[in-house]
CSV table of C-alpha atoms in Angstrom, one decimal:
chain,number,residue,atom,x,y,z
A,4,UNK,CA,-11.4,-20.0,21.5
A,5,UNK,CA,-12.1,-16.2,20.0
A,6,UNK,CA,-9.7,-14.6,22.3
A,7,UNK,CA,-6.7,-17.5,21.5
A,8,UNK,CA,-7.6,-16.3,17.7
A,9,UNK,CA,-7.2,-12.9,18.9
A,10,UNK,CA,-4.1,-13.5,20.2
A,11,UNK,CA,-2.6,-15.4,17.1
A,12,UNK,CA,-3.9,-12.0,15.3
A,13,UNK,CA,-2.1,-9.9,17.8
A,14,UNK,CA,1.5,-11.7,16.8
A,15,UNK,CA,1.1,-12.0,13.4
A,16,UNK,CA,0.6,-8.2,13.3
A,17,UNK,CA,3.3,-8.0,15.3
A,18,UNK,CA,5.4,-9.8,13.1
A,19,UNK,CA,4.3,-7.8,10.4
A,20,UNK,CA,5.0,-4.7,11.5
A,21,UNK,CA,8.1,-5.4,13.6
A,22,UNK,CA,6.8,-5.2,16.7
A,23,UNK,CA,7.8,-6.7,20.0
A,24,UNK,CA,5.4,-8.7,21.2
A,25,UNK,CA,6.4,-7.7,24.5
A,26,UNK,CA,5.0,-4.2,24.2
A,27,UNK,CA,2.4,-5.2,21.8
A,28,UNK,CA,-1.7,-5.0,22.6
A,29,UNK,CA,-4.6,-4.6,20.7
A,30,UNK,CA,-7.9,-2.9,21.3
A,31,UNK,CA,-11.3,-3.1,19.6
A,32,UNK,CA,-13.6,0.4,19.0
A,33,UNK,CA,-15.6,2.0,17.3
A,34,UNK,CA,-15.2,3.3,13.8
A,35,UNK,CA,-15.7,7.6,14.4
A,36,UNK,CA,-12.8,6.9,17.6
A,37,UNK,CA,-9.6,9.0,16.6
A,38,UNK,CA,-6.5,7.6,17.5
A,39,UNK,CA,-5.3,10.2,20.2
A,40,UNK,CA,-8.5,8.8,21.6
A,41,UNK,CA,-7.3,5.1,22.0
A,42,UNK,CA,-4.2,6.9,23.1
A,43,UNK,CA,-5.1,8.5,25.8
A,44,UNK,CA,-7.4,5.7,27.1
A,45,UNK,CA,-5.3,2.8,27.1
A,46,UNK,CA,-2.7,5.6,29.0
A,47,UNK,CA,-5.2,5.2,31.6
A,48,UNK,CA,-3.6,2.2,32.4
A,49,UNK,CA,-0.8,3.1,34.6
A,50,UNK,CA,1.4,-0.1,33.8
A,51,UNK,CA,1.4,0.5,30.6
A,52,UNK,CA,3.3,3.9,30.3
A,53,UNK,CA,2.8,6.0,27.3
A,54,UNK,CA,0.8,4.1,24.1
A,55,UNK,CA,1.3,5.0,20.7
A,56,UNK,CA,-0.7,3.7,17.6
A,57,UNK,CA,0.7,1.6,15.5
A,58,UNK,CA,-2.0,0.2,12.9
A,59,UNK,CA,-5.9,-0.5,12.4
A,60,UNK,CA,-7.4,-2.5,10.4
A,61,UNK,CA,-11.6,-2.2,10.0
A,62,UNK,CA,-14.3,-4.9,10.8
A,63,UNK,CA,-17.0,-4.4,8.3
A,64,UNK,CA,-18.8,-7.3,9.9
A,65,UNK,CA,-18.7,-5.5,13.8
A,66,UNK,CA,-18.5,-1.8,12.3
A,67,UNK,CA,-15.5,-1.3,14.6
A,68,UNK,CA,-11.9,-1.3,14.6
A,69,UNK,CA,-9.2,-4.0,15.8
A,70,UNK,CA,-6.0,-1.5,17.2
A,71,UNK,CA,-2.7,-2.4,17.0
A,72,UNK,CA,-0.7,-0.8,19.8
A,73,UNK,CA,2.8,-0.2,21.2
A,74,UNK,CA,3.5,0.7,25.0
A,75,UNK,CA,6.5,2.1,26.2
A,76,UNK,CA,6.5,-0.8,29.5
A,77,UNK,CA,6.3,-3.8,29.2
A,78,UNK,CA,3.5,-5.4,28.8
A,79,UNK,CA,2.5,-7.6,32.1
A,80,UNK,CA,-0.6,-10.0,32.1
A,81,UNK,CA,-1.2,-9.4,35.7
A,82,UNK,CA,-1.6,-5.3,36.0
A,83,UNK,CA,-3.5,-5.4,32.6
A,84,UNK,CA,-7.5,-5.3,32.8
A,85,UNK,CA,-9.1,-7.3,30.2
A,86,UNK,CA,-11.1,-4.3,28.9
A,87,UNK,CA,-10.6,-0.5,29.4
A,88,UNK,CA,-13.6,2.2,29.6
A,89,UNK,CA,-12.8,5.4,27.3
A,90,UNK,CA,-13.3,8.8,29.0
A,91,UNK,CA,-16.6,9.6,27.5
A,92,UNK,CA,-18.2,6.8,29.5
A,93,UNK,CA,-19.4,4.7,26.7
A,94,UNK,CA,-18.9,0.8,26.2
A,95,UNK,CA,-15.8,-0.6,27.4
A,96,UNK,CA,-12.8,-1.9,25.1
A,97,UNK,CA,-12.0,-5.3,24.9
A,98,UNK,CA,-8.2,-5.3,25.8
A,99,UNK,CA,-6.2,-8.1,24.3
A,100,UNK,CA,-2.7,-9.2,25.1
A,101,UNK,CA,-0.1,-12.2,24.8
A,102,UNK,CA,0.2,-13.0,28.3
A,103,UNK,CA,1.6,-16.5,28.9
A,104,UNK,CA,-2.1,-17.9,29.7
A,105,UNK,CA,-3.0,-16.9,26.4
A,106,UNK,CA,0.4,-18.3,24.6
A,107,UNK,CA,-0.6,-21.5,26.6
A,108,UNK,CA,-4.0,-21.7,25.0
A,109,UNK,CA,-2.8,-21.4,21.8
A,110,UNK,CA,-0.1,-23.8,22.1
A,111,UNK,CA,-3.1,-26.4,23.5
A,112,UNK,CA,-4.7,-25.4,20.1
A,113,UNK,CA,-2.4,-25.9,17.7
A,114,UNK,CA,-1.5,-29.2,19.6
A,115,UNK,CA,-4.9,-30.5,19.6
A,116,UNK,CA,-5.5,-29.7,16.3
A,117,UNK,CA,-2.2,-31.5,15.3
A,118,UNK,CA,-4.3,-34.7,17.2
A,119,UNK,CA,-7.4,-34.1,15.0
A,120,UNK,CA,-5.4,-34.5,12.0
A,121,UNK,CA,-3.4,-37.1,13.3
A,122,UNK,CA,-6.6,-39.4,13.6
A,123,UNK,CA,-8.5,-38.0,10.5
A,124,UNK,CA,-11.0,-36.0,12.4
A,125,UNK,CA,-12.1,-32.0,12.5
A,126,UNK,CA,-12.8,-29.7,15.3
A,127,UNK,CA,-16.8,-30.4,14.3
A,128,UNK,CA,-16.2,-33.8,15.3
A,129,UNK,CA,-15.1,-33.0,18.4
A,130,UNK,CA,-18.0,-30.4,19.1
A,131,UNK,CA,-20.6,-33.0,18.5
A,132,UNK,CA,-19.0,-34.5,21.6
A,133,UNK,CA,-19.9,-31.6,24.1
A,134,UNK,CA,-23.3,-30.0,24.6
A,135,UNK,CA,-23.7,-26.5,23.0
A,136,UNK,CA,-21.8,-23.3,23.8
A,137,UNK,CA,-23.4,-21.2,26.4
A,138,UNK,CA,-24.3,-18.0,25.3
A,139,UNK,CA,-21.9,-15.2,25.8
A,140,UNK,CA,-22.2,-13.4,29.1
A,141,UNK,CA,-20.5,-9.8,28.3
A,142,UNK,CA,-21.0,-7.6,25.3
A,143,UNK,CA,-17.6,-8.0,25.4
A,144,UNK,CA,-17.3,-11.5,25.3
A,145,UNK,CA,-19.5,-11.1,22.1
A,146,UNK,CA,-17.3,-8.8,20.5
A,147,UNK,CA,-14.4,-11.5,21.3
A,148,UNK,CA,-16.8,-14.3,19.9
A,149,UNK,CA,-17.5,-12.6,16.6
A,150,UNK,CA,-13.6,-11.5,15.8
A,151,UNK,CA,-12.6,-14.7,16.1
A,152,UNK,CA,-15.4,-15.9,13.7
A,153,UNK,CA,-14.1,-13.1,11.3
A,154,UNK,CA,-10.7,-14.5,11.2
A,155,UNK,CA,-11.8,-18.1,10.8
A,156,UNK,CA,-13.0,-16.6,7.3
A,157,UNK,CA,-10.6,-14.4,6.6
A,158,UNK,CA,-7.8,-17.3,6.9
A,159,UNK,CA,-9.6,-18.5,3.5
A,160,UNK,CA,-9.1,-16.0,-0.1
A,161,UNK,CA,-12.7,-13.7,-0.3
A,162,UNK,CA,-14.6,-13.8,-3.5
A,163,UNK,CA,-13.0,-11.1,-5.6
A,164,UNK,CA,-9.5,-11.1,-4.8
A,165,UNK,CA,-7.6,-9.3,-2.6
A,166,UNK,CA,-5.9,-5.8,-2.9
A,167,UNK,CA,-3.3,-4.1,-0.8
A,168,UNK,CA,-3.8,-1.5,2.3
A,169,UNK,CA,-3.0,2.0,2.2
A,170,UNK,CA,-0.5,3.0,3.7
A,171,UNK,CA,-1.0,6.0,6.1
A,172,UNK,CA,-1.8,9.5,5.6
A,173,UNK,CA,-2.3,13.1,7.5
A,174,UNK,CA,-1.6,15.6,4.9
A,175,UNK,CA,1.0,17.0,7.4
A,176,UNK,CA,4.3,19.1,6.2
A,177,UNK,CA,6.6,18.0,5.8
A,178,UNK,CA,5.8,14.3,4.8
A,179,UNK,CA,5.8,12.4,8.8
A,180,UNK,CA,8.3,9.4,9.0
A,181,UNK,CA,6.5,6.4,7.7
A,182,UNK,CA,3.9,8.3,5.5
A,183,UNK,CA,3.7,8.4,1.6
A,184,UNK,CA,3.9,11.9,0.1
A,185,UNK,CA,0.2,12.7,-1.2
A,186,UNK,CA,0.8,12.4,-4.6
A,187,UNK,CA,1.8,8.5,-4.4
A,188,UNK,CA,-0.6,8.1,-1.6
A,189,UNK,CA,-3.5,9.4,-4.0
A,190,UNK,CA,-2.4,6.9,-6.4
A,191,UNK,CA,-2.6,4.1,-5.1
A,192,UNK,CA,-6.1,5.2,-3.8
A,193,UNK,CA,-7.5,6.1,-7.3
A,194,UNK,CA,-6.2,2.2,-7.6
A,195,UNK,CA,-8.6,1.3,-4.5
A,196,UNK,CA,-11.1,3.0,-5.8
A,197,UNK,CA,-11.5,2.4,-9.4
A,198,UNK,CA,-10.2,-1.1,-9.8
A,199,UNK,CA,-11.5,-3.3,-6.4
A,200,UNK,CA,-14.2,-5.5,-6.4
A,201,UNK,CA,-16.3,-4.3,-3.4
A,202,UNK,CA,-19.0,-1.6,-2.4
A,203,UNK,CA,-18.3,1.8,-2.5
A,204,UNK,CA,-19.1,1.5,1.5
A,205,UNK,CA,-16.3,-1.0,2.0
A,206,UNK,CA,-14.0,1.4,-0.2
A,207,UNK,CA,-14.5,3.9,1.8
A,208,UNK,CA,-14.0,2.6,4.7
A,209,UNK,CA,-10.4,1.7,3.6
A,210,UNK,CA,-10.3,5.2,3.0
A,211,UNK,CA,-11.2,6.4,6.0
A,212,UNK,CA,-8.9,3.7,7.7
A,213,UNK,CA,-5.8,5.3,5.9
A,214,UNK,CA,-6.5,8.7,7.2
A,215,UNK,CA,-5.5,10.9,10.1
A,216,UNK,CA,-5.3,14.4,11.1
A,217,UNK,CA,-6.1,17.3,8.9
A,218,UNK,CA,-6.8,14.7,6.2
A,219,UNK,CA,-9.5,13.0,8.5
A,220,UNK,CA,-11.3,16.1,9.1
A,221,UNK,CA,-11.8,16.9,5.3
A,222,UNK,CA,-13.3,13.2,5.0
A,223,UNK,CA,-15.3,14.1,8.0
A,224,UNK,CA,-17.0,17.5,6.6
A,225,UNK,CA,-17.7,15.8,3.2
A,226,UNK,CA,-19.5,13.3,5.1
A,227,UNK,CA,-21.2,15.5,7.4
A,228,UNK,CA,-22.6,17.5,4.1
A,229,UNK,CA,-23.4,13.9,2.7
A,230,UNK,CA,-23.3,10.7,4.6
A,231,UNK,CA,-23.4,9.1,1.4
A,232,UNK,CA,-20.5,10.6,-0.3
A,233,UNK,CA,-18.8,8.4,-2.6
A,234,UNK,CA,-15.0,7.4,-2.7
A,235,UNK,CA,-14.4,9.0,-5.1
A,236,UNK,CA,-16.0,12.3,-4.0
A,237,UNK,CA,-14.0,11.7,-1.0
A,238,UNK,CA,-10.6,11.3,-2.8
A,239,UNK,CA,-11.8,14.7,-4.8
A,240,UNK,CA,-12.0,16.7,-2.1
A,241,UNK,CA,-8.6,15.3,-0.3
A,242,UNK,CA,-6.9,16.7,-3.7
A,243,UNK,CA,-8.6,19.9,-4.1
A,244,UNK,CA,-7.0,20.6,-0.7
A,245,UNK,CA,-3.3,18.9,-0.8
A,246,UNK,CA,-3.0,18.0,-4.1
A,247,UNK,CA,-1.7,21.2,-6.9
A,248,UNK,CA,-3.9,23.7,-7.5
A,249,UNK,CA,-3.3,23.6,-11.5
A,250,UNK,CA,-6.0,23.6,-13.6
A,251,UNK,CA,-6.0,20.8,-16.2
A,252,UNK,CA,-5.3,23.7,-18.6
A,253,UNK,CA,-2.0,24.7,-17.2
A,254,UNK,CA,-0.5,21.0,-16.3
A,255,UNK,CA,-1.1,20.2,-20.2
A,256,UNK,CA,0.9,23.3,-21.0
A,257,UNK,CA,3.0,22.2,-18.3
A,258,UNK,CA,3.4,18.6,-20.4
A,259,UNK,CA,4.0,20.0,-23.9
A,260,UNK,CA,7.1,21.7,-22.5
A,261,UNK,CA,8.3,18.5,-21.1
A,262,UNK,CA,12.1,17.6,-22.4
A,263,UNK,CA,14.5,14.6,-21.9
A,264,UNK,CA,17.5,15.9,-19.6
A,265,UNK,CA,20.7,15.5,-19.4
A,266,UNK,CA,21.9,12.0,-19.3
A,267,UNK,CA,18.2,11.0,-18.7
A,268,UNK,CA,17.3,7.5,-20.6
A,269,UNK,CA,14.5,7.3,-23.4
A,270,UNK,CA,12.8,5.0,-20.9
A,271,UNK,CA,13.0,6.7,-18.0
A,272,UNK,CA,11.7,10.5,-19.9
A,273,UNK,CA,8.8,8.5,-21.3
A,274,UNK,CA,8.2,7.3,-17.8
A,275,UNK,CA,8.3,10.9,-16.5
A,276,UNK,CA,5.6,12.3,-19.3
A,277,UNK,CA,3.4,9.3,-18.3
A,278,UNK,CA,3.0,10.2,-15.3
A,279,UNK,CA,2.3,14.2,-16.2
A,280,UNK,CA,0.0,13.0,-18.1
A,281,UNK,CA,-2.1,10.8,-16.6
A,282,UNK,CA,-2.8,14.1,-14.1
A,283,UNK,CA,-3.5,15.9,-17.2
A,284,UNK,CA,-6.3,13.1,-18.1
A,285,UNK,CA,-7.3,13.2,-14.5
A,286,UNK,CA,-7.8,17.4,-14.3
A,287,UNK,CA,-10.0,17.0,-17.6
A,288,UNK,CA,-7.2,18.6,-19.8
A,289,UNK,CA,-7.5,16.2,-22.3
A,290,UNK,CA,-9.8,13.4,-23.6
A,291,UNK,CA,-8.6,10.0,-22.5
A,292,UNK,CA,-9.0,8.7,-26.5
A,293,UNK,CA,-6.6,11.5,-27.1
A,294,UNK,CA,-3.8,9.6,-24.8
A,295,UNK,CA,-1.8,7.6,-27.3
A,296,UNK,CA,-1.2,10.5,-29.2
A,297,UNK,CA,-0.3,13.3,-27.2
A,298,UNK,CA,2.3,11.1,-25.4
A,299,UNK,CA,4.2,10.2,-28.6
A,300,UNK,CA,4.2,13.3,-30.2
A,301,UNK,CA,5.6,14.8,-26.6
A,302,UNK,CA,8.2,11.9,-26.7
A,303,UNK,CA,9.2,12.8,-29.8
A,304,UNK,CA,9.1,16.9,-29.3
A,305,UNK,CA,10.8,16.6,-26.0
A,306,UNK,CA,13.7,13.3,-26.8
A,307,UNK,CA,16.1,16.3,-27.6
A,308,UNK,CA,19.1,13.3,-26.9
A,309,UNK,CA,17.8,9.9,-28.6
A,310,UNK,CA,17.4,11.0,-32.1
A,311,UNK,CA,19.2,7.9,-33.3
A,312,UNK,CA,16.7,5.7,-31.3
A,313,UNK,CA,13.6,7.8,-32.4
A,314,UNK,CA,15.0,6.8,-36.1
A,315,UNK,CA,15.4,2.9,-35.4
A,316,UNK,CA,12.3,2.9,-33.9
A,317,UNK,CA,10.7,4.5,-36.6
A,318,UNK,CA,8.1,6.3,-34.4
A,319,UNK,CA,7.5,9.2,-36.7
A,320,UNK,CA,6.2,6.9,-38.8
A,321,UNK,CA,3.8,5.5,-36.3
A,322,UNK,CA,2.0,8.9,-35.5
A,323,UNK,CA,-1.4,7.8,-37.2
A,324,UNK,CA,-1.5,4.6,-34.9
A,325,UNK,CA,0.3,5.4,-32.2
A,326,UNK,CA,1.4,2.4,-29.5
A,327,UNK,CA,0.3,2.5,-25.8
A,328,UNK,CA,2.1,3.3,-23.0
A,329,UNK,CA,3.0,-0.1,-22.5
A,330,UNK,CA,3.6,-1.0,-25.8
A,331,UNK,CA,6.6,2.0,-26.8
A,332,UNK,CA,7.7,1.1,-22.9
A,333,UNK,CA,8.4,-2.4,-23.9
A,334,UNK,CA,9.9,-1.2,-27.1
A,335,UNK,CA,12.3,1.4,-25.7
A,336,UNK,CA,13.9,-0.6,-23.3
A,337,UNK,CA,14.6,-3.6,-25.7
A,338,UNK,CA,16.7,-0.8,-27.7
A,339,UNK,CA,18.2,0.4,-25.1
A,340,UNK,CA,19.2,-3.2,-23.7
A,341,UNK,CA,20.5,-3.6,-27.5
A,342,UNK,CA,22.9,-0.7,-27.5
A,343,UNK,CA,24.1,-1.4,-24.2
A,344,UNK,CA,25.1,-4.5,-25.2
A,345,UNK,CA,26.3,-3.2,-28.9
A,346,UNK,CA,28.3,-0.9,-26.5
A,347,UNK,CA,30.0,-3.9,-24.4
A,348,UNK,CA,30.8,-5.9,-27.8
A,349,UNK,CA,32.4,-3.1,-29.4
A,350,UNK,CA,34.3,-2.8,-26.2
A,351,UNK,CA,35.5,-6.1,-26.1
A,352,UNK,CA,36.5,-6.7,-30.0
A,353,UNK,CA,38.5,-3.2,-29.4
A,354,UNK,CA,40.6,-4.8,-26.2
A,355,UNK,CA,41.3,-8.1,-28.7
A,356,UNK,CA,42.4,-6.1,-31.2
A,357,UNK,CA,45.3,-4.4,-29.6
A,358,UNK,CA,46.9,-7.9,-28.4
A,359,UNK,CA,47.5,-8.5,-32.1
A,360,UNK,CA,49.4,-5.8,-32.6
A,361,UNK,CA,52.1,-5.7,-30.0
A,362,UNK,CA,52.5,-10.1,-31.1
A,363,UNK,CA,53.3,-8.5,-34.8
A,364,UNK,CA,56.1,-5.6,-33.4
A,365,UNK,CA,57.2,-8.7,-30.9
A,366,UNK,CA,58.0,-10.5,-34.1
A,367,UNK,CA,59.7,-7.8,-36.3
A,368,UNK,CA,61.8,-7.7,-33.7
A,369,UNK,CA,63.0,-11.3,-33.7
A,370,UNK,CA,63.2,-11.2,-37.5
């Protein structure tokens, strides 16, 4: 039953990422294991050809990693072990595949459970049929037993919510195909961070899970100083190595210098100074309370081209209770959906207008 699970796994992740299933397997390891590890292991299979990486996902519950791979042969049920032992000798990989066996079971399952439903019963009435489960005979069997228990929760939404997975990152330049650059990346982990519902040990994990490379081996030497480092601490010293060495200082002097360019909308400047500014907060060059402020009076130092706007707005007027980011957003592009269709109007009342005029020469001419 865990390894059909497995296997349902296996193609959804294939599906997700694109993959053909034909080349697809997954392995289960340890968390510290690098990926050029699982590489070269699963190489060890000689059917397989050359294995590349091609997503993980962490097991809090195990405290090891599910593996998605790609192999350049295809993938054949009969030359593939079930597990594979990595070169340092320690506990063999549980190696799972959708060979047609497996595609079998989990047709069977999806039937019978089709039955169940049919006849208004569960799969626990069906268990209470059949003595009890033998215990598992393999640590790998148990591995396989416990997965497939995962994903029977996981199919229902945790307590808290759900957020998104990083997307991958090495800190290698230029930016790897399929890798955000690390300003985005750092982002959307400050997101992870600072607005998830979960333990700091279950953040960083997700961390960790999104790393590789040079990037890894920072995380590594924090952790090595202090196996208790915090996320954040973690995403600290990942930017005081790839992120811009500005102090908080110099990118504040860097934002009051900011100006709308040439053919640049109102909307999209003020979405340009948002984002200086928000490192400027971040670098400790300005008090968060002093937010509001600092970005209108920027907006309206720097909106050399939307004077006329500034004015209809009447922002100037609003400098003692300035809106939020959100707010001025909202109210920018509402003006600038306004002119643009001002701008179509006018354009249309100018085209009807000149049909008037050649009817009235048409009709001198008659007379």
């Amino acid at each position: 039953m865990a390894t059909t699970e497995l296997v349902s796994e296996l193609k959804r992740w294939c599906r997700g990422e694109g993959l053909d299933e034909t080349y697809a397997l997954m392995t289960i390891v340890p968390e510290e294991v690098e990926i050029h590890e699982v590489e070269e292991t699963l190489e060890t299979i000689k059917s397989l050809g050359r294995v590349r990486v091609r997503g993980r996902n962490f097991s809090a519950r195990l405290n090891q990693r599910m593996v998605l791979c790609e192999s350049r042969e295809t993938v054949k049920e009969e030359s593939v072990p079930p597990e594979v032992k990595p070169a340092d000798g320690g506990e063999a990989w549980p190696v799972i595949i959708i060979g047609k066996a497996q595609a079998a079971a989990e047709e069977f399952n999806s039937k019978l459970k089709g039955l169940l439903q049919a006849e208004g019963k569960t799969m626990e009435d069906l268990q209470s049929l059949f003595p009890s489960t033998p215990p598992p005979t393999s640590s790998t069997e148990s591995i396989l037993r416990a997965v497939g228990d995962l994903l029977d929760k996981t199919t229902k939404p945790a307590d808290g919510g759900s957020y998104g997975r990083l997307r991958m990152f090495s800190g290698a330049l230029p930016t790897p195909p399929g890798e955000e650059p690390f300003d985005h990346w750092l982002e959307q982990a400050w997101l992870l961070v600072e607005e998830t519902e979960c333990s700091d040990r279950e953040k960083r994990r997700r961390l960790i899970g999104s790393l590789k490379g040079p990037a890894l081996e920072i995380v590594k030497a924090v952790r090595h100083a202090n196996p208790d480092a915090s996320p954040k601490e973690c995403l600290e010293a990942l930017e005081s190595v790839f992120g811009s060495a500005e102090s908080g200082d110099d990118l504040y002097f860097a934002f009051r210098l900011m100006q709308q360019q040439k053919g640049e909308k109102l909307s999209d400047f003020l979405r340009r100074l948002e984002r200086s500014l928000a490192k400027v907060i971040q670098r400790g060059g300005l008090p968060a309370s002093c937010m509001d402020r600092a970005r209108l009076e920027q907006l309206l130092r720097g909106a050399i081209a939307s004077d006329l706007m500034l004015i209809q707005l009447r922002l100037r007027e609003r400098k003692a209770a300035p809106p939020n980011f959100l707010q001025l957003l909202t109210e920018i592009r509402a003006e600038e959906e306004y002119e643009s269709s001002r701008k179509k109007l006018s354009a249309s009342v100018h085209q009807v207008h000149v049909n008037p005029e050649v009817d009235t020469r048409k009709l001198r001419s008659r007379a």
